[in-house]
Amino acid sequence: MSHTILLVQKTSAASSKTYIECPSVAKAMDEVISMYEEYLKNKFPHRERIEFDVNEVLEMVYNLPDCAALVFDPRTATYIPHDKSWIQKQVIARAQSRAS
């Protein structure tokens, strides 16, 4: 388990910048997926069931003004930065592990 910090800017406004601390990469990817679920719940408040494809989550990540992850490496005691494409790959892996 590697402590992970998600850095997210949801809109073009600088004030939308935020961060989320997670105990692991898997939990951080759960947070990314949850962000998309919340978006859909807000967009379709009267729907009882929200369904989506992982590709929609990947598109959300791609379209965010800024999104990055810092993953703690205990060997060097530093945080390793990762970009959107890495996050997208991790979201796919997490979605696959949740599906099995």
Tab-separated table of N, CA and C in Angstrom:
chain	number	residue	atom	x	y	z
A	1	MET	N	0.847	-1.178	0.000
A	1	MET	CA	0.000	0.000	0.000
A	1	MET	C	0.887	1.235	0.000
A	2	SER	N	0.699	2.049	-1.005
A	2	SER	CA	1.482	3.269	-1.111
A	2	SER	C	0.575	4.478	-1.000
A	3	HIS	N	0.860	5.295	-0.040
A	3	HIS	CA	0.090	6.523	0.142
A	3	HIS	C	0.071	7.274	-1.174
A	4	THR	N	-1.133	7.734	-1.572
A	4	THR	CA	-1.301	8.403	-2.859
A	4	THR	C	-2.068	9.698	-2.664
A	5	ILE	N	-1.596	10.741	-3.321
A	5	ILE	CA	-2.277	12.032	-3.291
A	5	ILE	C	-2.735	12.338	-4.713
A	6	LEU	N	-4.050	12.501	-4.873
A	6	LEU	CA	-4.603	12.906	-6.161
A	6	LEU	C	-4.677	14.417	-6.193
A	7	LEU	N	-4.192	15.018	-7.246
A	7	LEU	CA	-4.274	16.464	-7.460
A	7	LEU	C	-5.243	16.667	-8.617
A	8	VAL	N	-6.352	17.367	-8.357
A	8	VAL	CA	-7.403	17.489	-9.358
A	8	VAL	C	-7.837	18.945	-9.497
A	9	GLN	N	-8.003	19.363	-10.744
A	9	GLN	CA	-8.614	20.650	-11.050
A	9	GLN	C	-9.829	20.327	-11.911
A	10	LYS	N	-11.033	20.520	-11.337
A	10	LYS	CA	-12.260	20.079	-12.002
A	10	LYS	C	-12.759	21.024	-13.083
A	11	THR	N	-12.462	22.312	-12.955
A	11	THR	CA	-12.882	23.289	-13.957
A	11	THR	C	-11.699	24.184	-14.295
A	12	SER	N	-11.914	25.109	-15.202
A	12	SER	CA	-10.819	26.021	-15.567
A	12	SER	C	-10.517	27.036	-14.459
A	13	ALA	N	-11.422	27.169	-13.492
A	13	ALA	CA	-11.199	28.099	-12.377
A	13	ALA	C	-10.121	27.558	-11.440
A	14	ALA	N	-9.153	28.381	-11.133
A	14	ALA	CA	-8.080	27.972	-10.228
A	14	ALA	C	-8.623	27.533	-8.868
A	15	SER	N	-9.756	28.092	-8.484
A	15	SER	CA	-10.348	27.750	-7.188
A	15	SER	C	-10.892	26.316	-7.139
A	16	SER	N	-10.966	25.654	-8.289
A	16	SER	CA	-11.470	24.274	-8.305
A	16	SER	C	-10.361	23.253	-8.037
A	17	LYS	N	-9.153	23.732	-7.832
A	17	LYS	CA	-8.050	22.821	-7.525
A	17	LYS	C	-8.244	22.235	-6.137
A	18	THR	N	-8.028	20.921	-6.042
A	18	THR	CA	-8.157	20.250	-4.756
A	18	THR	C	-7.234	19.036	-4.737
A	19	TYR	N	-7.134	18.417	-3.587
A	19	TYR	CA	-6.356	17.185	-3.494
A	19	TYR	C	-7.113	16.189	-2.626
A	20	ILE	N	-6.834	14.915	-2.841
A	20	ILE	CA	-7.455	13.835	-2.083
A	20	ILE	C	-6.343	12.901	-1.653
A	21	GLU	N	-6.246	12.648	-0.356
A	21	GLU	CA	-5.254	11.715	0.162
A	21	GLU	C	-5.871	10.331	0.297
A	22	CYS	N	-5.146	9.325	-0.147
A	22	CYS	CA	-5.638	7.953	-0.110
A	22	CYS	C	-4.533	7.032	0.407
A	23	PRO	N	-4.920	5.956	1.090
A	23	PRO	CA	-3.898	5.050	1.627
A	23	PRO	C	-3.223	4.175	0.577
A	24	SER	N	-3.805	4.110	-0.630
A	24	SER	CA	-3.226	3.258	-1.674
A	24	SER	C	-3.622	3.774	-3.049
A	25	VAL	N	-2.943	3.264	-4.064
A	25	VAL	CA	-3.283	3.612	-5.447
A	25	VAL	C	-4.702	3.122	-5.750
A	26	ALA	N	-5.038	1.919	-5.296
A	26	ALA	CA	-6.375	1.364	-5.553
A	26	ALA	C	-7.464	2.270	-4.991
A	27	LYS	N	-7.289	2.740	-3.776
A	27	LYS	CA	-8.290	3.632	-3.168
A	27	LYS	C	-8.337	4.963	-3.913
A	28	ALA	N	-7.208	5.426	-4.411
A	28	ALA	CA	-7.190	6.673	-5.185
A	28	ALA	C	-7.982	6.498	-6.476
A	29	MET	N	-7.854	5.347	-7.113
A	29	MET	CA	-8.612	5.102	-8.343
A	29	MET	C	-10.102	4.949	-8.045
A	30	ASP	N	-10.423	4.394	-6.874
A	30	ASP	CA	-11.821	4.364	-6.436
A	30	ASP	C	-12.368	5.785	-6.323
A	31	GLU	N	-11.542	6.701	-5.852
A	31	GLU	CA	-11.954	8.109	-5.735
A	31	GLU	C	-12.197	8.725	-7.112
A	32	VAL	N	-11.358	8.402	-8.073
A	32	VAL	CA	-11.539	8.921	-9.428
A	32	VAL	C	-12.871	8.407	-9.990
A	33	ILE	N	-13.125	7.130	-9.825
A	33	ILE	CA	-14.384	6.548	-10.296
A	33	ILE	C	-15.561	7.185	-9.568
A	34	SER	N	-15.412	7.415	-8.269
A	34	SER	CA	-16.476	8.062	-7.484
A	34	SER	C	-16.753	9.485	-7.958
A	35	MET	N	-15.708	10.187	-8.389
A	35	MET	CA	-15.905	11.543	-8.924
A	35	MET	C	-16.841	11.499	-10.120
A	36	TYR	N	-16.672	10.499	-10.983
A	36	TYR	CA	-17.538	10.398	-12.149
A	36	TYR	C	-18.958	10.002	-11.733
A	37	GLU	N	-19.068	9.104	-10.763
A	37	GLU	CA	-20.394	8.726	-10.257
A	37	GLU	C	-21.126	9.943	-9.695
A	38	GLU	N	-20.432	10.778	-8.947
A	38	GLU	CA	-21.039	11.990	-8.384
A	38	GLU	C	-21.469	12.953	-9.487
A	39	TYR	N	-20.642	13.074	-10.508
A	39	TYR	CA	-20.996	13.914	-11.648
A	39	TYR	C	-22.319	13.442	-12.262
A	40	LEU	N	-22.433	12.131	-12.472
A	40	LEU	CA	-23.660	11.589	-13.060
A	40	LEU	C	-24.862	11.768	-12.136
A	41	LYS	N	-24.661	11.573	-10.839
A	41	LYS	CA	-25.758	11.765	-9.879
A	41	LYS	C	-26.249	13.206	-9.898
A	42	ASN	N	-25.346	14.149	-10.040
A	42	ASN	CA	-25.737	15.563	-10.113
A	42	ASN	C	-26.407	15.900	-11.443
A	43	LYS	N	-25.939	15.270	-12.507
A	43	LYS	CA	-26.488	15.529	-13.837
A	43	LYS	C	-27.878	14.898	-14.000
A	44	PHE	N	-28.067	13.729	-13.388
A	44	PHE	CA	-29.331	13.001	-13.496
A	44	PHE	C	-29.863	12.683	-12.093
A	45	PRO	N	-30.299	13.695	-11.343
A	45	PRO	CA	-30.673	13.488	-9.936
A	45	PRO	C	-31.880	12.573	-9.719
A	46	HIS	N	-32.707	12.387	-10.718
A	46	HIS	CA	-33.913	11.580	-10.528
A	46	HIS	C	-33.735	10.115	-10.917
A	47	ARG	N	-32.594	9.779	-11.421
A	47	ARG	CA	-32.340	8.377	-11.778
A	47	ARG	C	-32.029	7.576	-10.524
A	48	GLU	N	-32.700	6.450	-10.395
A	48	GLU	CA	-32.440	5.576	-9.249
A	48	GLU	C	-31.144	4.799	-9.420
A	49	ARG	N	-30.846	4.445	-10.654
A	49	ARG	CA	-29.658	3.636	-10.936
A	49	ARG	C	-28.761	4.378	-11.916
A	50	ILE	N	-27.502	4.475	-11.564
A	50	ILE	CA	-26.510	5.133	-12.416
A	50	ILE	C	-25.611	4.059	-13.009
A	51	GLU	N	-25.570	4.001	-14.330
A	51	GLU	CA	-24.704	3.043	-15.015
A	51	GLU	C	-23.783	3.800	-15.960
A	52	PHE	N	-22.563	3.304	-16.078
A	52	PHE	CA	-21.602	3.935	-16.982
A	52	PHE	C	-20.527	2.936	-17.342
A	53	ASP	N	-19.794	3.279	-18.362
A	53	ASP	CA	-18.703	2.458	-18.872
A	53	ASP	C	-17.386	3.069	-18.408
A	54	VAL	N	-16.378	2.241	-18.207
A	54	VAL	CA	-15.076	2.746	-17.760
A	54	VAL	C	-14.510	3.767	-18.744
A	55	ASN	N	-14.860	3.635	-20.022
A	55	ASN	CA	-14.371	4.600	-21.010
A	55	ASN	C	-14.866	6.010	-20.715
A	56	GLU	N	-16.037	6.126	-20.110
A	56	GLU	CA	-16.557	7.436	-19.735
A	56	GLU	C	-15.707	8.052	-18.619
A	57	VAL	N	-15.244	7.218	-17.705
A	57	VAL	CA	-14.360	7.703	-16.631
A	57	VAL	C	-13.040	8.164	-17.227
A	58	LEU	N	-12.528	7.397	-18.170
A	58	LEU	CA	-11.265	7.762	-18.823
A	58	LEU	C	-11.397	9.089	-19.561
A	59	GLU	N	-12.536	9.297	-20.206
A	59	GLU	CA	-12.775	10.558	-20.905
A	59	GLU	C	-12.852	11.719	-19.923
A	60	MET	N	-13.486	11.486	-18.763
A	60	MET	CA	-13.556	12.535	-17.738
A	60	MET	C	-12.144	12.943	-17.310
A	61	VAL	N	-11.305	11.943	-17.042
A	61	VAL	CA	-9.927	12.230	-16.623
A	61	VAL	C	-9.212	13.017	-17.715
A	62	TYR	N	-9.365	12.596	-18.960
A	62	TYR	CA	-8.726	13.274	-20.080
A	62	TYR	C	-9.156	14.739	-20.168
A	63	ASN	N	-10.434	14.995	-19.904
A	63	ASN	CA	-10.983	16.342	-20.065
A	63	ASN	C	-10.795	17.253	-18.847
A	64	LEU	N	-10.330	16.723	-17.753
A	64	LEU	CA	-10.062	17.582	-16.602
A	64	LEU	C	-8.944	18.566	-16.957
A	65	PRO	N	-9.074	19.824	-16.535
A	65	PRO	CA	-7.993	20.781	-16.808
A	65	PRO	C	-6.638	20.319	-16.251
A	66	ASP	N	-6.683	19.651	-15.103
A	66	ASP	CA	-5.442	19.123	-14.531
A	66	ASP	C	-5.769	17.955	-13.630
A	67	CYS	N	-4.956	16.924	-13.705
A	67	CYS	CA	-5.131	15.746	-12.861
A	67	CYS	C	-3.789	15.023	-12.806
A	68	ALA	N	-3.347	14.732	-11.613
A	68	ALA	CA	-2.075	14.038	-11.426
A	68	ALA	C	-2.141	13.250	-10.127
A	69	ALA	N	-1.215	12.335	-9.979
A	69	ALA	CA	-1.136	11.545	-8.748
A	69	ALA	C	0.303	11.554	-8.259
A	70	LEU	N	0.444	11.638	-6.963
A	70	LEU	CA	1.747	11.512	-6.313
A	70	LEU	C	1.691	10.240	-5.481
A	71	VAL	N	2.559	9.285	-5.796
A	71	VAL	CA	2.551	7.987	-5.126
A	71	VAL	C	3.837	7.836	-4.314
A	72	PHE	N	3.673	7.553	-3.021
A	72	PHE	CA	4.824	7.438	-2.133
A	72	PHE	C	5.622	6.181	-2.450
A	73	ASP	N	6.924	6.359	-2.586
A	73	ASP	CA	7.845	5.242	-2.794
A	73	ASP	C	8.640	5.060	-1.505
A	74	PRO	N	8.345	4.008	-0.745
A	74	PRO	CA	9.027	3.829	0.539
A	74	PRO	C	10.531	3.572	0.411
A	75	ARG	N	10.964	3.066	-0.743
A	75	ARG	CA	12.394	2.811	-0.922
A	75	ARG	C	13.207	4.094	-0.930
A	76	THR	N	12.628	5.164	-1.515
A	76	THR	CA	13.347	6.430	-1.607
A	76	THR	C	12.768	7.497	-0.677
A	77	ALA	N	11.647	7.154	-0.021
A	77	ALA	CA	10.947	8.094	0.866
A	77	ALA	C	10.575	9.385	0.144
A	78	THR	N	10.162	9.235	-1.126
A	78	THR	CA	9.736	10.376	-1.926
A	78	THR	C	8.421	10.036	-2.623
A	79	TYR	N	7.776	11.075	-3.118
A	79	TYR	CA	6.558	10.885	-3.904
A	79	TYR	C	6.917	10.934	-5.386
A	80	ILE	N	6.427	9.941	-6.126
A	80	ILE	CA	6.672	9.858	-7.559
A	80	ILE	C	5.447	10.439	-8.279
A	81	PRO	N	5.646	11.450	-9.136
A	81	PRO	CA	4.505	12.042	-9.851
A	81	PRO	C	4.077	11.179	-11.045
A	82	HIS	N	2.772	11.172	-11.285
A	82	HIS	CA	2.210	10.446	-12.424
A	82	HIS	C	1.173	11.336	-13.101
A	83	ASP	N	1.081	11.214	-14.427
A	83	ASP	CA	0.191	12.066	-15.213
A	83	ASP	C	-1.158	11.393	-15.489
A	84	LYS	N	-1.975	12.074	-16.295
A	84	LYS	CA	-3.314	11.590	-16.623
A	84	LYS	C	-3.302	10.211	-17.272
A	85	SER	N	-2.361	9.974	-18.181
A	85	SER	CA	-2.341	8.676	-18.875
A	85	SER	C	-2.065	7.536	-17.892
A	86	TRP	N	-1.222	7.762	-16.913
A	86	TRP	CA	-0.969	6.756	-15.885
A	86	TRP	C	-2.235	6.525	-15.066
A	87	ILE	N	-2.912	7.611	-14.705
A	87	ILE	CA	-4.158	7.492	-13.940
A	87	ILE	C	-5.181	6.697	-14.743
A	88	GLN	N	-5.294	6.971	-16.034
A	88	GLN	CA	-6.240	6.234	-16.868
A	88	GLN	C	-5.931	4.735	-16.874
A	89	LYS	N	-4.655	4.382	-16.970
A	89	LYS	CA	-4.264	2.964	-16.936
A	89	LYS	C	-4.611	2.332	-15.592
A	90	GLN	N	-4.415	3.086	-14.526
A	90	GLN	CA	-4.733	2.576	-13.194
A	90	GLN	C	-6.241	2.429	-12.998
A	91	VAL	N	-7.017	3.347	-13.570
A	91	VAL	CA	-8.485	3.248	-13.495
A	91	VAL	C	-8.945	1.973	-14.197
A	92	ILE	N	-8.376	1.679	-15.365
A	92	ILE	CA	-8.734	0.457	-16.085
A	92	ILE	C	-8.411	-0.767	-15.237
A	93	ALA	N	-7.222	-0.802	-14.666
A	93	ALA	CA	-6.826	-1.934	-13.826
A	93	ALA	C	-7.754	-2.073	-12.621
A	94	ARG	N	-8.107	-0.956	-12.016
A	94	ARG	CA	-8.984	-0.996	-10.842
A	94	ARG	C	-10.386	-1.462	-11.229
A	95	ALA	N	-10.905	-0.964	-12.339
A	95	ALA	CA	-12.234	-1.383	-12.794
A	95	ALA	C	-12.252	-2.885	-13.082
A	96	GLN	N	-11.185	-3.394	-13.677
A	96	GLN	CA	-11.096	-4.830	-13.956
A	96	GLN	C	-11.045	-5.639	-12.666
A	97	SER	N	-10.300	-5.152	-11.671
A	97	SER	CA	-10.206	-5.902	-10.414
A	97	SER	C	-11.512	-5.849	-9.648
A	98	ARG	N	-12.256	-4.739	-9.757
A	98	ARG	CA	-13.556	-4.631	-9.087
A	98	ARG	C	-14.597	-5.516	-9.755
A	99	ALA	N	-14.435	-5.757	-11.062
A	99	ALA	CA	-15.398	-6.551	-11.810
A	99	ALA	C	-15.220	-8.053	-11.558
A	100	SER	N	-14.027	-8.444	-11.118
A	100	SER	CA	-13.815	-9.885	-10.908
A	100	SER	C	-14.087	-10.323	-9.502
